[in-house]
Coordinates of C-alpha atoms and ligand atoms in Angstrom, one line a residue:
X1 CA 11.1 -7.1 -17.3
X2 CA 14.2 -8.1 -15.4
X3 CA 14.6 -11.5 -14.9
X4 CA 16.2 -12.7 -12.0
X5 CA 18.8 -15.9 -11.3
X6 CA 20.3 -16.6 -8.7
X7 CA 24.3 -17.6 -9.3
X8 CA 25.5 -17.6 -6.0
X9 CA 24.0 -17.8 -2.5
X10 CA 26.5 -17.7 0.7
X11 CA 25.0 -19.6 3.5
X12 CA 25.1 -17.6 6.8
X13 CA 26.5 -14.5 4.6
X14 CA 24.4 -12.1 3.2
X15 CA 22.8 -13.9 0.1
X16 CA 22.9 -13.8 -3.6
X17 CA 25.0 -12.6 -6.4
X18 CA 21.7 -11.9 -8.7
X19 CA 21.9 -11.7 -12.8
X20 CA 19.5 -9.7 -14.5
X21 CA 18.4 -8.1 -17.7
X22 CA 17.9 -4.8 -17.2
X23 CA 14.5 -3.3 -19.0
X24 CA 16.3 -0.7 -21.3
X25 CA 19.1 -2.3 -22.4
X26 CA 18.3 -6.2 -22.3
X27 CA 22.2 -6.8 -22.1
X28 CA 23.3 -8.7 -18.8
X29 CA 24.1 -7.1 -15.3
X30 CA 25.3 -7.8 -12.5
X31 CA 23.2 -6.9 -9.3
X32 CA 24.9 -6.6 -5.7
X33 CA 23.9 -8.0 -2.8
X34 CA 21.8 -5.4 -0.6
X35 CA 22.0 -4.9 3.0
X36 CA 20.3 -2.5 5.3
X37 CA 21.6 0.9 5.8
X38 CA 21.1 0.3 9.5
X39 CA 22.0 -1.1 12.4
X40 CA 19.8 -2.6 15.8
X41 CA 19.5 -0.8 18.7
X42 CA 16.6 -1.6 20.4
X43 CA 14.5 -5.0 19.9
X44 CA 11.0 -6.2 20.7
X45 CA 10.4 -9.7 21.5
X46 CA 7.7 -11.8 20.3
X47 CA 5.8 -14.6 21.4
X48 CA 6.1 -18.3 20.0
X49 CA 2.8 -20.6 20.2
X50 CA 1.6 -24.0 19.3
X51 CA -0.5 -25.0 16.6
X52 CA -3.4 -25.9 19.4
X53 CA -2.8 -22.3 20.4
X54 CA -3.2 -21.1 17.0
X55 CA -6.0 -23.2 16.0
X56 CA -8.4 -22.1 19.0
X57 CA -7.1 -18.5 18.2
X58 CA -8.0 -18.2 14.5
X59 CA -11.6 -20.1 15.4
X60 CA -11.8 -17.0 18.0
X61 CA -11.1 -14.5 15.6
X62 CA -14.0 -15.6 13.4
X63 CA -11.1 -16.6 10.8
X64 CA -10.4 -13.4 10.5
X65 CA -6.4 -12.3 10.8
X66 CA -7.8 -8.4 11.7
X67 CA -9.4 -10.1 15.1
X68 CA -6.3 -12.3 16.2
X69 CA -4.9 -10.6 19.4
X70 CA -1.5 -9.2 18.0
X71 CA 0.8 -11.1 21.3
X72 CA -1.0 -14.5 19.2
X73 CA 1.2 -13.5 16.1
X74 CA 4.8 -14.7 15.6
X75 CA 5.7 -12.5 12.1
X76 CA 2.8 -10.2 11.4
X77 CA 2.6 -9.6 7.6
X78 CA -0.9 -8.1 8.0
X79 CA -0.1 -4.5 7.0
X80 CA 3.0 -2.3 6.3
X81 CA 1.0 0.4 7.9
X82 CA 2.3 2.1 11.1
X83 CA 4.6 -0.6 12.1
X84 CA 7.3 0.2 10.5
X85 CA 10.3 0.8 13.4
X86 CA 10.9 4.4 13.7
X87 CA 14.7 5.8 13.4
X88 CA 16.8 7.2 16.9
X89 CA 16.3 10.8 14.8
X90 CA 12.7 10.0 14.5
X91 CA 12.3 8.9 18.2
X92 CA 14.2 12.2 19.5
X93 CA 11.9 14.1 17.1
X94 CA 9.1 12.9 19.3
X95 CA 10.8 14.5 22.4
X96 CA 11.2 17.7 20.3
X97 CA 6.9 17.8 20.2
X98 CA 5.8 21.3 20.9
X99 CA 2.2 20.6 21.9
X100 CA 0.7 23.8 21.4
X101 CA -2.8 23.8 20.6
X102 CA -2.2 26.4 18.0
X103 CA 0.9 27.2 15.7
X104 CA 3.6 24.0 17.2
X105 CA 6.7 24.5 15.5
X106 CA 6.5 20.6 14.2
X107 CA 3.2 22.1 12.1
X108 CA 5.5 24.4 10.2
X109 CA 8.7 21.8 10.1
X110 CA 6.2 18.9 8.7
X111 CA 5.0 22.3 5.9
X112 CA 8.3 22.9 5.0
X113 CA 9.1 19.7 4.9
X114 CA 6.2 18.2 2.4
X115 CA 7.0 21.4 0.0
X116 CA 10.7 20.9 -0.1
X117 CA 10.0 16.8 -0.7
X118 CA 7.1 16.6 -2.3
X119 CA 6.2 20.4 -3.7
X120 CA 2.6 20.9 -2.3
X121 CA 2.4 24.3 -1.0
X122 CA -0.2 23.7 1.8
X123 CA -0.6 21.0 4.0
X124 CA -3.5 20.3 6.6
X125 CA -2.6 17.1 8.8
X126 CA -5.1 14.3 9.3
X127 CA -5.3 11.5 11.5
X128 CA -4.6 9.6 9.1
X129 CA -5.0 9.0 5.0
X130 CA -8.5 8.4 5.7
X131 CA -9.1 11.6 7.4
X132 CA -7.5 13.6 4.3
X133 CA -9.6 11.5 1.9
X134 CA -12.8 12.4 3.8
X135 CA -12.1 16.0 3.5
X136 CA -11.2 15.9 0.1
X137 CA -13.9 13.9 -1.2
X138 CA -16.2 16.3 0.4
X139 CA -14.3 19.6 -1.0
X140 CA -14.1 18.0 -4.4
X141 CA -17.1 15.3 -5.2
X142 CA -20.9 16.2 -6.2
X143 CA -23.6 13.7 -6.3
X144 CA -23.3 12.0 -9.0
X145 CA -19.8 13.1 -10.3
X146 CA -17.6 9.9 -11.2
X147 CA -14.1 9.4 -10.1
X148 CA -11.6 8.0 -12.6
X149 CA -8.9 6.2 -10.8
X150 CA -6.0 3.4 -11.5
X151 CA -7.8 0.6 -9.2
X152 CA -9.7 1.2 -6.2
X153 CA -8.6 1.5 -2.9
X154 CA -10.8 0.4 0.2
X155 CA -11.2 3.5 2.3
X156 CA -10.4 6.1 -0.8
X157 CA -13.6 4.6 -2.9
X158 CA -15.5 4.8 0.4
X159 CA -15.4 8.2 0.7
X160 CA -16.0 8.8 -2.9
X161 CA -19.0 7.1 -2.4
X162 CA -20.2 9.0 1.0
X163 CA -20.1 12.3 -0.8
X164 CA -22.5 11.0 -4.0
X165 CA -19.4 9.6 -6.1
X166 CA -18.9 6.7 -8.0
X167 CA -15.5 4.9 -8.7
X168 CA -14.4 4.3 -12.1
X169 CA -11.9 1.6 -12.6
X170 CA -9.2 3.0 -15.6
X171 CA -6.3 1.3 -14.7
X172 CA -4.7 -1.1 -17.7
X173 CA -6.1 -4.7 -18.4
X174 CA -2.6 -6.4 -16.5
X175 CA -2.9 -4.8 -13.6
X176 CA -6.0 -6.9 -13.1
X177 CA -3.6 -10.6 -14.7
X178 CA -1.8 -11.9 -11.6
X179 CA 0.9 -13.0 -14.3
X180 CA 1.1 -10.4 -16.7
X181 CA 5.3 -9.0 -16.3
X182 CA 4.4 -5.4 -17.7
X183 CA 6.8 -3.2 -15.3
X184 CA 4.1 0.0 -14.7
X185 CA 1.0 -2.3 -13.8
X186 CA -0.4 0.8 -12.4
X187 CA -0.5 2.7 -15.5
X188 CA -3.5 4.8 -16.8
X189 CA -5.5 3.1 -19.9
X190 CA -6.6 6.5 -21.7
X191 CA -9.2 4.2 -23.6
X192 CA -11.0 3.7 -20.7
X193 CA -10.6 7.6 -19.5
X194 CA -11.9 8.5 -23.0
X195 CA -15.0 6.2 -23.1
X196 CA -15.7 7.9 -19.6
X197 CA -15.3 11.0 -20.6
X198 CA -17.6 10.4 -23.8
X199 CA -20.2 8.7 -21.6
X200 CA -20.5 11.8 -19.2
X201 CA -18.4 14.7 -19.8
X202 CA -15.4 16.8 -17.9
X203 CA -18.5 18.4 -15.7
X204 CA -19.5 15.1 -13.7
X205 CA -15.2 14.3 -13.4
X206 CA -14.1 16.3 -10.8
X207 CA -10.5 14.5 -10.7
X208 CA -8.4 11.8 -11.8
X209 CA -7.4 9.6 -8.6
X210 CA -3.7 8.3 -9.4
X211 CA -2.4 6.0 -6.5
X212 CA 1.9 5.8 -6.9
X213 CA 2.4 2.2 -6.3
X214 CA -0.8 1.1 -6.4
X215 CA -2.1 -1.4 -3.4
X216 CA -4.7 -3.5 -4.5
X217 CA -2.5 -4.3 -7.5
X218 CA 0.1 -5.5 -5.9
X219 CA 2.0 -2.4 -4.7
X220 CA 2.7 -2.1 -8.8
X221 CA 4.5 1.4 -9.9
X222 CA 2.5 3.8 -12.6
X223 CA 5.4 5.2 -15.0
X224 CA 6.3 8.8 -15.1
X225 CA 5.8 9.0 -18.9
X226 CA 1.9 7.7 -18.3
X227 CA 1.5 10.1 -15.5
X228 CA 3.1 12.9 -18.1
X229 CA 0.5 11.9 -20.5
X230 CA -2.3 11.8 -17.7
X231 CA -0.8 15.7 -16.9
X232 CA -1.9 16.6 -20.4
X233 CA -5.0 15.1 -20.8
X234 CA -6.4 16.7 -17.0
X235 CA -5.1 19.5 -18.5
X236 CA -7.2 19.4 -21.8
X237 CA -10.2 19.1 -20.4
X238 CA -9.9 21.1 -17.3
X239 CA -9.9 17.9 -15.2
X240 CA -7.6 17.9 -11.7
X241 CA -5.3 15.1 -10.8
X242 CA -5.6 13.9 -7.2
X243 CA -2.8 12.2 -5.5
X244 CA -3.0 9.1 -3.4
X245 CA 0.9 9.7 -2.5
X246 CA 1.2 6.6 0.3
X247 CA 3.9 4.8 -1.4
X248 CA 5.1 7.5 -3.5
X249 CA 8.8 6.8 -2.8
X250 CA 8.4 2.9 -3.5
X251 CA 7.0 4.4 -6.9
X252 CA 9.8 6.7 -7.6
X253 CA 12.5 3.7 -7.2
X254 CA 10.9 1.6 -9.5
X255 CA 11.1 4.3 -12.0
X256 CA 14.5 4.5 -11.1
X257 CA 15.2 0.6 -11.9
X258 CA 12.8 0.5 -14.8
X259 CA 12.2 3.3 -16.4
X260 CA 14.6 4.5 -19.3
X261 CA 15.7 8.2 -18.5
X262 CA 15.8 7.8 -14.8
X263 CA 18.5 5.4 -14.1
X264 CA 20.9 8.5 -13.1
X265 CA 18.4 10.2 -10.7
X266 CA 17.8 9.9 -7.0
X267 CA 14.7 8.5 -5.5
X268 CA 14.4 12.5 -3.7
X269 CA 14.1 14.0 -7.4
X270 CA 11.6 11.5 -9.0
X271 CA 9.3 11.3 -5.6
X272 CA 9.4 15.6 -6.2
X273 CA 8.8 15.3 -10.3
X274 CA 6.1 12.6 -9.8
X275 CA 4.3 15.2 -7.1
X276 CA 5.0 18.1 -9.1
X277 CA 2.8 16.4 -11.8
X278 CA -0.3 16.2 -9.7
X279 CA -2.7 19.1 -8.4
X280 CA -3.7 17.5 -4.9
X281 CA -2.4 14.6 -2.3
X282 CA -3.6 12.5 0.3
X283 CA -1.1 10.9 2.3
X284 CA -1.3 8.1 5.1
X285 CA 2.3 9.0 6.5
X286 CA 1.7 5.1 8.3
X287 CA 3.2 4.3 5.4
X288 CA 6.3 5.2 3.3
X289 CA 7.2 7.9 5.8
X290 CA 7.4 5.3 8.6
X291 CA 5.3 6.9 11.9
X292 CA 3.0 5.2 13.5
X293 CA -0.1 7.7 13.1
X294 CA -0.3 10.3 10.8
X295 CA -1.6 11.7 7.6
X296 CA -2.1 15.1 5.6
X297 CA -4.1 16.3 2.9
X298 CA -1.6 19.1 0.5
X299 CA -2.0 21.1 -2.1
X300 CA -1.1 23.9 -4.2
X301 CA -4.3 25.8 -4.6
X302 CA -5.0 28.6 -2.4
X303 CA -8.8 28.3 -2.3
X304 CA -9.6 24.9 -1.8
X305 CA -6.7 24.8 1.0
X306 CA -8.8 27.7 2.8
X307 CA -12.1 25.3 2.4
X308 CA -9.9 22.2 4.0
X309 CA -9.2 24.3 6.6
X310 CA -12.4 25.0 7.2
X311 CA -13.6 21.4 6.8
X312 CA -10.4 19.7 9.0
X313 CA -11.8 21.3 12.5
X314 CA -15.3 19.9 12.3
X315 CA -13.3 16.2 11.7
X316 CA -9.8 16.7 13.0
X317 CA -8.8 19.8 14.8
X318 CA -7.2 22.8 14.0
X319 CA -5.6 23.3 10.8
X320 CA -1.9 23.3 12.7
X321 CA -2.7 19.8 13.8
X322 CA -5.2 18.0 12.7
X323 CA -5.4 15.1 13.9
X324 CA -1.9 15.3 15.1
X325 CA 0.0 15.8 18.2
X326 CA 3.0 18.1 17.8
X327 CA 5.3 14.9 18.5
X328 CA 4.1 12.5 15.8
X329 CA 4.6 15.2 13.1
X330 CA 7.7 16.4 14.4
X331 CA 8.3 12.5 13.7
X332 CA 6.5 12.8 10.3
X333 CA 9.0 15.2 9.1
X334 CA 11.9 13.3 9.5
X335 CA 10.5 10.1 8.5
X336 CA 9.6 11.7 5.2
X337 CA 13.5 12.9 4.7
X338 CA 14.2 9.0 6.0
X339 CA 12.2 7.3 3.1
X340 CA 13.5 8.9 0.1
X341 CA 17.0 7.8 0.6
X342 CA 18.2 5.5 -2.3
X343 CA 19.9 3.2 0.2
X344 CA 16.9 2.9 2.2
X345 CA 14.6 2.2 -0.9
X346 CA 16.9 -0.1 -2.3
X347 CA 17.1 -2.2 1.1
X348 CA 13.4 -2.0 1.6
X349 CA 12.2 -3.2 -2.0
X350 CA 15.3 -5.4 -1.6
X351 CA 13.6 -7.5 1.2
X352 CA 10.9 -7.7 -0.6
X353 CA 12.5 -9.1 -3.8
X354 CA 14.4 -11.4 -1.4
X355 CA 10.8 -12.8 -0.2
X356 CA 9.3 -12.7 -4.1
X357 CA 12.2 -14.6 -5.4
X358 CA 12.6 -17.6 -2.5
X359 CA 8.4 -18.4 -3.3
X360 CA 8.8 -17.5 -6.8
X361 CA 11.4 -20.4 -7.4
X362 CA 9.7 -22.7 -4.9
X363 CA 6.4 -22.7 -7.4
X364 CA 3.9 -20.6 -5.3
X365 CA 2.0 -18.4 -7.4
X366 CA 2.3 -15.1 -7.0
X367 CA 1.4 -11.7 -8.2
X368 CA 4.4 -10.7 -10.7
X369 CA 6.2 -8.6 -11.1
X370 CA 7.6 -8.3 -7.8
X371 CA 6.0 -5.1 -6.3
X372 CA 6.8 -2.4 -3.3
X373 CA 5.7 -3.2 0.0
X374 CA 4.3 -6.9 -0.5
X375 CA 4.6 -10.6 -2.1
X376 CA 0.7 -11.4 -2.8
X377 CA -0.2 -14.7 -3.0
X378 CA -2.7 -16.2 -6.2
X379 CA -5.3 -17.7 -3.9
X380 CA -7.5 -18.8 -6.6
X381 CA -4.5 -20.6 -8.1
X382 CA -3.2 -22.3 -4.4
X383 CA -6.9 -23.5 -3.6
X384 CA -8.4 -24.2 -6.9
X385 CA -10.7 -26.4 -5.5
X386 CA -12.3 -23.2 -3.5
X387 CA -15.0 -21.3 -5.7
X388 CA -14.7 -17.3 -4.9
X389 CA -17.7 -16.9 -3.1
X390 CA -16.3 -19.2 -0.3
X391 CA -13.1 -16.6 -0.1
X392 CA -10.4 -18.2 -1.0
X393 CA -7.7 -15.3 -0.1
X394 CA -9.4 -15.5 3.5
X395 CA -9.3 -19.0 4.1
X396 CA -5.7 -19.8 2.3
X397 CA -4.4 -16.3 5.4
X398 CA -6.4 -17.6 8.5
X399 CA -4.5 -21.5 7.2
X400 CA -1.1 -20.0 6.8
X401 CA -1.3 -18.4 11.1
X402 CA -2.8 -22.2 12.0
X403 CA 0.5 -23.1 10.2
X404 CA 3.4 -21.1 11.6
X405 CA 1.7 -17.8 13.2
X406 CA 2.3 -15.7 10.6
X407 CA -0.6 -13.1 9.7
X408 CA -1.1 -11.8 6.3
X409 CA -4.0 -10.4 5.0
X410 CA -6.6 -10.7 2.6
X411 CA -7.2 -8.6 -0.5
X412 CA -10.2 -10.2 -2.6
X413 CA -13.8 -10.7 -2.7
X414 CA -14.0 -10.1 1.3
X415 CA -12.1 -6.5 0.7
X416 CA -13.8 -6.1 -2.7
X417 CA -17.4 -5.5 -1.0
X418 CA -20.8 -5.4 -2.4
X419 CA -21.8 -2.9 -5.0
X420 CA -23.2 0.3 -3.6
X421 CA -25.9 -0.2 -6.1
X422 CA -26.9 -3.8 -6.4
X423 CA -25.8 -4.9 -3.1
X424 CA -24.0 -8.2 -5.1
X425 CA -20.8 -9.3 -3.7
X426 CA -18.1 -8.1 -5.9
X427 CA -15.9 -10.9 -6.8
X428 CA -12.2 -9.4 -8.3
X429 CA -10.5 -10.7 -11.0
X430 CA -7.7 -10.4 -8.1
X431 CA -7.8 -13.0 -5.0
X432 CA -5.0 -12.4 -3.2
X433 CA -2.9 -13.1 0.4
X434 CA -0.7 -10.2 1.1
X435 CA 2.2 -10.7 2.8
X436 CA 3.0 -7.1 3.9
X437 CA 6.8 -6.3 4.7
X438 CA 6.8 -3.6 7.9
X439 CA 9.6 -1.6 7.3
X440 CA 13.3 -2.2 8.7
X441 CA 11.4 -4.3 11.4
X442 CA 11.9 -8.2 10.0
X443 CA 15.3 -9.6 8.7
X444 CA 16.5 -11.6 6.2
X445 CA 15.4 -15.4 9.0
X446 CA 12.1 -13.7 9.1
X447 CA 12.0 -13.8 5.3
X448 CA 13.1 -17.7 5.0
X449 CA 11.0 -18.5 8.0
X450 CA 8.2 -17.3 5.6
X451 CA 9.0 -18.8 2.5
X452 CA 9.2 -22.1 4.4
X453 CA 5.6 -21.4 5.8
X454 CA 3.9 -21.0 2.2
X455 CA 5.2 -23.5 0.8
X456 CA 4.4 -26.0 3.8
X457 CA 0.6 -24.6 3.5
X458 CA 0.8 -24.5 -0.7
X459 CA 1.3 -28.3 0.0
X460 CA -1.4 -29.0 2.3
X461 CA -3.8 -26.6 -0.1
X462 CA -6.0 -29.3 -0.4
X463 CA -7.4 -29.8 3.5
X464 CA -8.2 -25.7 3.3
X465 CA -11.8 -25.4 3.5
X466 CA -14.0 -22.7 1.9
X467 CA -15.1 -19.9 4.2
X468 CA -19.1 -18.3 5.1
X469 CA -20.3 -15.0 6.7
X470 CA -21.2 -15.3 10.3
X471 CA -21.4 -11.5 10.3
X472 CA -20.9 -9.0 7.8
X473 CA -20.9 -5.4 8.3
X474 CA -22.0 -3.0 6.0
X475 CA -19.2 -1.6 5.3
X476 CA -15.4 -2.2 4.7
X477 CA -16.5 -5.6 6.0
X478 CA -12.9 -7.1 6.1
X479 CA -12.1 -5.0 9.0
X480 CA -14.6 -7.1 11.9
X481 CA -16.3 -9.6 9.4
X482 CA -16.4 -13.1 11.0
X483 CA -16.7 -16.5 9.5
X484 CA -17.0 -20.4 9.4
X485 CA -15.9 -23.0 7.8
X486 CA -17.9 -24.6 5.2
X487 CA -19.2 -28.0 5.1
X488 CA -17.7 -28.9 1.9
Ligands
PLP501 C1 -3.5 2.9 3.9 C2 -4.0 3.5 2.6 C3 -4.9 4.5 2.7 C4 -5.6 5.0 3.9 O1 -4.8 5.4 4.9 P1 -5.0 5.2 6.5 O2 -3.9 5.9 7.1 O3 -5.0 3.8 6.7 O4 -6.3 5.9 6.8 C5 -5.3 5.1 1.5 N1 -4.7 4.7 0.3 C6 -3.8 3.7 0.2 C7 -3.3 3.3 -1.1 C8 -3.4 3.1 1.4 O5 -2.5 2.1 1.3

């Protein structure tokens, strides 16, 4: 694991002259200072408040940071997805829509694109991931089929469970250890596929569900020798490997900085080998592709492309948009080309270092290593005096807005859910705060302004109260669930 020191930081200048290891040799580098590959053209302003403001705001929202009115935020954290700022290319694309119900010549740019980038043949777009998961779990799933995958995620196991599925966790023991260093956290444990595959055979596994960068681990990078391995193994037992490709690029660079063999290759060539290794992908474009709305579902076989097709106009619309309009995917295309560029990974995972680093040596716990798209905070370790059932992760994001109006966003025991089956709250090894970086939006004052925040609420831990259900829906309950404080 590299391990990071700070020799040098310029006030006012961009900072820090960093040291590190490097993970194949051990011997020491020198790392330069990053900078964006950009420059402002256009801003948006935001809205200060006061702490009053905030505090009859989050009690408003039910303590939930998905119910505070956006204009109420001053740095929203809460999600990377679809606020990322789009490029002038990207924003002439969308003048460049051809809104043709059938056929629009952004369909067939976006096709081309996602088979020259990322090698699937076919591509149906979606509203979004979730509309490509829906389809595919449909296509793909039987009752009572299981579905291997490295961690859940909350919509993707959703759907797995709508069409009869049920998730099976295989990702390795660390990705579930906050402080475990192991560089490909989202790696495949093949003990785990075996002992599945023992218990009930290739027949009831349709597919392998491999997310690159996985989320609810702490955007944490599977390496392209496990995924090799996993390519073998589908392939043994006639098993398909399913693609949850959302931060596919963040992947591919941390293969690039950790992963012996691909230090010479661009981010373009591992995003197209990692792809290349799978059979199928669904894709919230919200994401690393940096559009506001969009997704696809691709893939390379023939027959179960004409069967999405057939399924994406009862839930989308035609199969040459989806749930698209000619615009956004004209926008989608280009945004794809955008987020495989090294000096746009290397600025983007750079921020989020930057962030990592300032908390790291400031004492907050965190999720390590540093992963792609956010810093996640150990809630369970900030507010030990919080049992999990009063949701920590919740309480420790709705204290940091009352703080400084910054919304983050839990990922614990209120996103874990209750079983399917017992209908007992889940409680994950993993309580976490996740402060979500939108891309090239915040800058480097955004970052400190942050850092400052966390630690000012780390300090305080002790006043946060424990959290209880005022409502809970059924499902994906972290979306609208509200609560109060407990007593105690
Ligand atoms: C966001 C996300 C999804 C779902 O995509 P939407 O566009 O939000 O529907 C699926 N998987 C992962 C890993 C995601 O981060």
């Amino acid at each position: 694991m590299p391990q990071f020191t700070v020799v040098s930081v310029h006030s006012g200048v961009t900072v820090t002259t960093v040291r590190f290891y490097s993970t194949t040799g051990g011997e020491l580098v020198e790392k330069r200072s990053w900078a964006e590959p950009y420059k402002i053209k256009m801003v948006e302003l935001i809205k200060m408040t006061t702490e009053e403001e905030r505090k009859a705001a989050i009690v408003e929202a039910g303590y939930n940071t998905f119910l505070l009115k956006s204009e109420d935020v001053y740095i929203d954290l809460l999600t990377d997805s679809g606020v990322g700022a789009m490029s002038d290319r990207q924003w002439a694309g969308i003048m460049m829509g051809d809104e043709a119900y059938a056929g629009s010549r952004n369909f067939y740019h976006l096709q081309k694109t996602v088979e020259d980038y990322y090698s699937y043949q076919y591509t149906v777009p979606t509203h979004q991931g979730r509309g490509a998961e829906n389809i595919l779990s449909q296509l793909l799933i039987k009752e009572g089929d299981c579905v291997p995958g490295n961690m859940y995620f909350t919509t993707t196991r959703l759907h797995q469970e709508l069409a009869g599925g049920t998730f099976v966790d295989v990702i390795i023991d660390e990705a579930h250890d906050p402080n475990s260093t192991h560089p490909f956290k989202g790696n495949v444990d093949f003990g785990k596929l075996d002992a599945l595959l023992k218990d009930v055979g290739s027949d009831r596994i349709p597919y392998v569900c491999i997310a690159t960068c996985v989320n609810m681990a702490g955007g944490q990078p599977i390496s392209m020798a496990n995924l090799r391995e996993l390519r073998v193994w589908c392939n043994q037992h006639g098993i398909l490997i399913v693609h949850d490709m959302t931060r596919v690029a963040e992947n591919a660079y941390f293969i690039q900085q950790r992963e012996a063999g691909y230090e010479a290759l661009s981010v373009q060539q591992i995003v197209h080998e990692i792809c290349g290794l799978t059979d199928a992908a669904t894709m919230s474009s919200k994401k690393d592709a940096m559009v506001n709305i969009g997704g696809f579902l691709a893939m390379n076989d023939e027959r179960l492309y004409e069967r999405a097709c057939e399924l994406v106009v009862v839930y989308e619309g035609l199969h040459t948009y989806g749930g698209m309009a000619g615009r956004d995917m004209e926008a989608l295309a280009i945004g794809i080309t955008e987020s495989v560029q090294d000096n746009h990974m290397q600025a983007r995972v750079g921020q989020i270092e930057y962030l990592w680093e300032k908390l790291e040596s400031a004492g907050v716990p965190l999720v390590r290593p540093c992963g792609g798209h956010a810093v996640f905070l150990d809630a369970r370790a900030i507010l030990p005096h919080l049992k999990q059932d009063q949701f920590p992760a919740q309480a420790l994001a709705a204290a940091l807005y009352v703080e400084s109006g910054i919304r983050a966003m839990e990922r614990g025991a209120v996103s874990a859910g209750r079983d399917s089956k017992t209908g007992q709250n889940r409680l994950p090894k993993l309580e976490l705060v996740r402060l979500t970086i939108p891309r090239r939006v915040y800058t480097q004052a955004h970052m400190d302004v942050t850092a400052e925040s966390v630690v000012r609420v780390m300090h305080r831990a002790s006043e946060v109260r424990g959290l209880r259900f005022t409502y809970e829906p059924s499902m994906l309950r972290f979306f609208q669930g509200r609560f109060e404080e407990c007593d105690s």
